[in-house]
Short mmCIF file of C-alpha atoms and ligand atoms in Angstrom, two decimals:
data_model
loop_
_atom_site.label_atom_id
_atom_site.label_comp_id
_atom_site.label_asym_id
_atom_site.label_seq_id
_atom_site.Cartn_x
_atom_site.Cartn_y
_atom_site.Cartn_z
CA UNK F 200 0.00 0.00 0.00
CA UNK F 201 1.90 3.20 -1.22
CA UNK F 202 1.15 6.29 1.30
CA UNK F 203 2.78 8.70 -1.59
CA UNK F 204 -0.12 11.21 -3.34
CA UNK F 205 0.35 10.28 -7.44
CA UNK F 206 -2.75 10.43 -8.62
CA UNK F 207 -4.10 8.36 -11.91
CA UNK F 208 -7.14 6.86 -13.71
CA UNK F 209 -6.42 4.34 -11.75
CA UNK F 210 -10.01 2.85 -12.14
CA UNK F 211 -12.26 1.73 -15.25
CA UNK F 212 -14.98 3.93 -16.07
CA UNK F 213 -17.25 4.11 -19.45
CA UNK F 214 -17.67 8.01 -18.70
CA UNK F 215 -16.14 9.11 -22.30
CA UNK F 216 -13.98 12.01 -21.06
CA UNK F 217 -10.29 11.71 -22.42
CA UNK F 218 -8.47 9.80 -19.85
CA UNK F 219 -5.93 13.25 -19.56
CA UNK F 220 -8.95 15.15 -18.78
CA UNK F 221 -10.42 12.85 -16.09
CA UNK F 222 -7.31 13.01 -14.31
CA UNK F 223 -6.55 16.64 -14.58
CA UNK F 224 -10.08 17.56 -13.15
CA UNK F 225 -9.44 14.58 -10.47
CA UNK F 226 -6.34 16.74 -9.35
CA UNK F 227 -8.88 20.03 -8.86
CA UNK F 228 -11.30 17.99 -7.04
CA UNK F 229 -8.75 16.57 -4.60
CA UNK F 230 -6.98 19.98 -4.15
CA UNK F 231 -10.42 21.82 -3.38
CA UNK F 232 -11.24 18.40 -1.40
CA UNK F 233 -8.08 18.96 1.31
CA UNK F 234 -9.02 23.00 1.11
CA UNK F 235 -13.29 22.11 2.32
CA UNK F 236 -11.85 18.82 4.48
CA UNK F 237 -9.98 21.33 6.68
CA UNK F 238 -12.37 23.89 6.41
CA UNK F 239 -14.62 21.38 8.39
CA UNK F 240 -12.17 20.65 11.03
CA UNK F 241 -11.80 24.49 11.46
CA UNK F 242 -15.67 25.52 11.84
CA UNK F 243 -16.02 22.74 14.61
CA UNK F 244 -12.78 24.37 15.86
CA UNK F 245 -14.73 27.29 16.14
CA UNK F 246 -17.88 25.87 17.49
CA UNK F 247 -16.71 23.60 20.36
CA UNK F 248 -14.39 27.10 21.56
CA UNK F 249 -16.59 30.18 21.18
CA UNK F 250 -17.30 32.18 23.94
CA UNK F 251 -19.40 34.97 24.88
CA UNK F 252 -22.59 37.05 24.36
CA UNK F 253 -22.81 35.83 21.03
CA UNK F 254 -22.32 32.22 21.97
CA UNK F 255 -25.79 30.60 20.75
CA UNK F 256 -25.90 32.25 17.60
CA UNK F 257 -21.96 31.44 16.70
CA UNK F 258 -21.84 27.96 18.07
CA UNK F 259 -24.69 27.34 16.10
CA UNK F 260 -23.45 29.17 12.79
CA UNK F 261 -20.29 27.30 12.92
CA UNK F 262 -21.55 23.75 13.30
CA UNK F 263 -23.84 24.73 10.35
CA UNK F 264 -20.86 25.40 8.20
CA UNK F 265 -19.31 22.75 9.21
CA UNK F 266 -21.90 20.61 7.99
CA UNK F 267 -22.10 22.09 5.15
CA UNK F 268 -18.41 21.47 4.49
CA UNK F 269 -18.83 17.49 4.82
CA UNK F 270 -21.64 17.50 2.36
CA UNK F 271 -19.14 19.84 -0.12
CA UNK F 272 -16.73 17.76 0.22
CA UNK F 273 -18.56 14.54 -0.40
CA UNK F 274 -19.77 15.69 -3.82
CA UNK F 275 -16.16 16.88 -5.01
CA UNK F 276 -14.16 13.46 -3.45
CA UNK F 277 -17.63 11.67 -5.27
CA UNK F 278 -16.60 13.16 -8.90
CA UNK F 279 -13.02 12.48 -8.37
CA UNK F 280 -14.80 8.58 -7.83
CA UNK F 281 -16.91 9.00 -11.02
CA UNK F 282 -13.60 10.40 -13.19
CA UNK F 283 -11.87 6.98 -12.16
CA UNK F 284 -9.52 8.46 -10.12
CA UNK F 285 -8.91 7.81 -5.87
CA UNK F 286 -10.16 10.26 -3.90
CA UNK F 287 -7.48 11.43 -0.95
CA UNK F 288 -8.87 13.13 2.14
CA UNK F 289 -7.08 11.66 5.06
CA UNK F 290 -5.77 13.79 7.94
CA UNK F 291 -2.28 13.21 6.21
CA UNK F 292 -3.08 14.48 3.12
CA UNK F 293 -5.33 17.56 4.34
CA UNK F 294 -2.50 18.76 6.21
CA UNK F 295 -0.10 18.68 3.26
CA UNK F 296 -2.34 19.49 0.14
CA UNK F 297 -4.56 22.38 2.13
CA UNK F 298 -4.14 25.54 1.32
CA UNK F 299 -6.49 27.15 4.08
CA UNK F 300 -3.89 29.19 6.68
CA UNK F 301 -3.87 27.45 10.09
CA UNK F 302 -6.45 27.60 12.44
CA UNK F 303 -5.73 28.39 16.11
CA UNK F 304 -6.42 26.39 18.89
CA UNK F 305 -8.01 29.53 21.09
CA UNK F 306 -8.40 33.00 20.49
CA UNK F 307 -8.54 36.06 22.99
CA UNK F 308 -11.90 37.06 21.52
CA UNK F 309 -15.19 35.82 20.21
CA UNK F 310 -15.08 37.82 17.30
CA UNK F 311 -11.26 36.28 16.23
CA UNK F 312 -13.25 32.73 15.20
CA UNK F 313 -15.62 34.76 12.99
CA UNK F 314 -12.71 35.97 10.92
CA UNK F 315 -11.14 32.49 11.19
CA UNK F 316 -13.94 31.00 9.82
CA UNK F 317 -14.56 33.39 7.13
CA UNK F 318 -11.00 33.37 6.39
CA UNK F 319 -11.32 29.98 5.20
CA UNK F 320 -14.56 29.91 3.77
CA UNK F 321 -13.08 32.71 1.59
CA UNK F 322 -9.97 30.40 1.03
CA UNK F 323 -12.53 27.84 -0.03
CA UNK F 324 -14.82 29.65 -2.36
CA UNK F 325 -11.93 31.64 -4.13
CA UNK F 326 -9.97 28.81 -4.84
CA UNK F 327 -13.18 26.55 -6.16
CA UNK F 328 -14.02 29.97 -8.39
CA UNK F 329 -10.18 29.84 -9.59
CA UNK F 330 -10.92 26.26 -11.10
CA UNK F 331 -14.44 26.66 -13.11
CA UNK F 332 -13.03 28.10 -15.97
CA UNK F 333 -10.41 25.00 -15.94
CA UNK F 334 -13.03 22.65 -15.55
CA UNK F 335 -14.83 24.62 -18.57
CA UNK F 336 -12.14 24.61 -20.83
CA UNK F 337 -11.55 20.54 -20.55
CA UNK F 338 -15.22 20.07 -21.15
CA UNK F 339 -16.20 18.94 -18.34
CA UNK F 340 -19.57 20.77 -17.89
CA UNK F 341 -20.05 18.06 -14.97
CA UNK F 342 -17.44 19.53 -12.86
CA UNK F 343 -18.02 22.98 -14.29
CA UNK F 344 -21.52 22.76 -12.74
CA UNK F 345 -20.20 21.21 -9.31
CA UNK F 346 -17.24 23.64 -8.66
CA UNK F 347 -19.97 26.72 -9.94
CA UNK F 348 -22.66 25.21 -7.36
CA UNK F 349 -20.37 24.68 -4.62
CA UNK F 350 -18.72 27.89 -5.00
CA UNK F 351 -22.13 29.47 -5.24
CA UNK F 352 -22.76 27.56 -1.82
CA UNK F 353 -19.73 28.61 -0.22
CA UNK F 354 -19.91 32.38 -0.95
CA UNK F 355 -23.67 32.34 0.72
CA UNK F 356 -22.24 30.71 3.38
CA UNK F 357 -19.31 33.37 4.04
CA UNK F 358 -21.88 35.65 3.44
CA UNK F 359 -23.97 34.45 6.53
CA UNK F 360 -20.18 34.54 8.50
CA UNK F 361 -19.31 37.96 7.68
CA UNK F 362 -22.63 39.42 8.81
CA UNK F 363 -21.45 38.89 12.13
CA UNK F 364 -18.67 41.33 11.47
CA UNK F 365 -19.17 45.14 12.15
CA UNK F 366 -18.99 46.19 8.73
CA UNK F 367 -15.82 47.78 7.68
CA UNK F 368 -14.37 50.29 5.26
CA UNK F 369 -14.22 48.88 1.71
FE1 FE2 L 811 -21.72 20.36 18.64
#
């Protein structure tokens, strides 16, 4: 069993995408798969540790995105299954492929793990935006249509996150 990341169309599939193509979109998919893995990990982070007047509203905002993030991720590790390619989202390779800045452990104030989360929401969404015109280029309106909904998905969701910011200069 090899523990090094190379992906290939390693599987059979009658989907009749050029092999090339399958695997180039499987590389996206697990990329923005380690980015929405960790993005999980850090809005339960931020759930099980908020503090304050605000606690109800954030504990509960956080686990929401959180859920969120497992059903996001799902889809895109799903279509890296369909393309006949592995998908790769152990704690290994999250911590290596994700491109979401570190969460902290604590913060001094309640308001630090709405930017944290937002931060990688943003990370998220802006990344998965990056990758749609890729996806449209090779073809693949399948993928096209995922990264575009989940990125659609993802921006509401920072959306909701931000709110709880006092608004600031643009
Ligand atoms: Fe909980």
């Amino acid at each position: 069993m090899s523990k090094k990341s190379e992906l290939s169309t390693q599987f059979h599939t009658r989907i009749d995408l050029p092999a090339e193509t399958r695997l180039a979109m499987a590389v996206l998919l697990n990329e923005r798969l380690a980015d929405f893995l960790d993005l999980e990990r850090q809005a339960k982070q931020a759930h099980w540790n908020i503090r304050g007047a605000r606690f109800q509203q954030l504990h509960e905002l956080f686990d929401a995105t959180a859920t969120l993030a497992v059903g996001w991720s799902d889809q895109l590790a799903e279509r890296a299954g369909q393309l006949g390619v592995a998908a790769e989202g152990t704690l290994e390779v999250i911590a290596k492929r994700s491109r979401l800045a570190k969460a902290p452990l604590t913060v001094d104030r309640a308001d630090q793990w709405v930017h944290v989360v937002a931060e990688a929401l943003a990370s998220c969404a802006n990344a998965a935006r990056a990758n749609i015109d890729a996806a449209d280029d090779a073809d693949d309106a399948i993928t096209t249509d995922l990264l575009t909904r989940i990125t659609g998905e993802t921006d509401k969701q920072l959306w909701f996150v931000e709110s709880h910011l006092e608004p600031e200069p643009k």
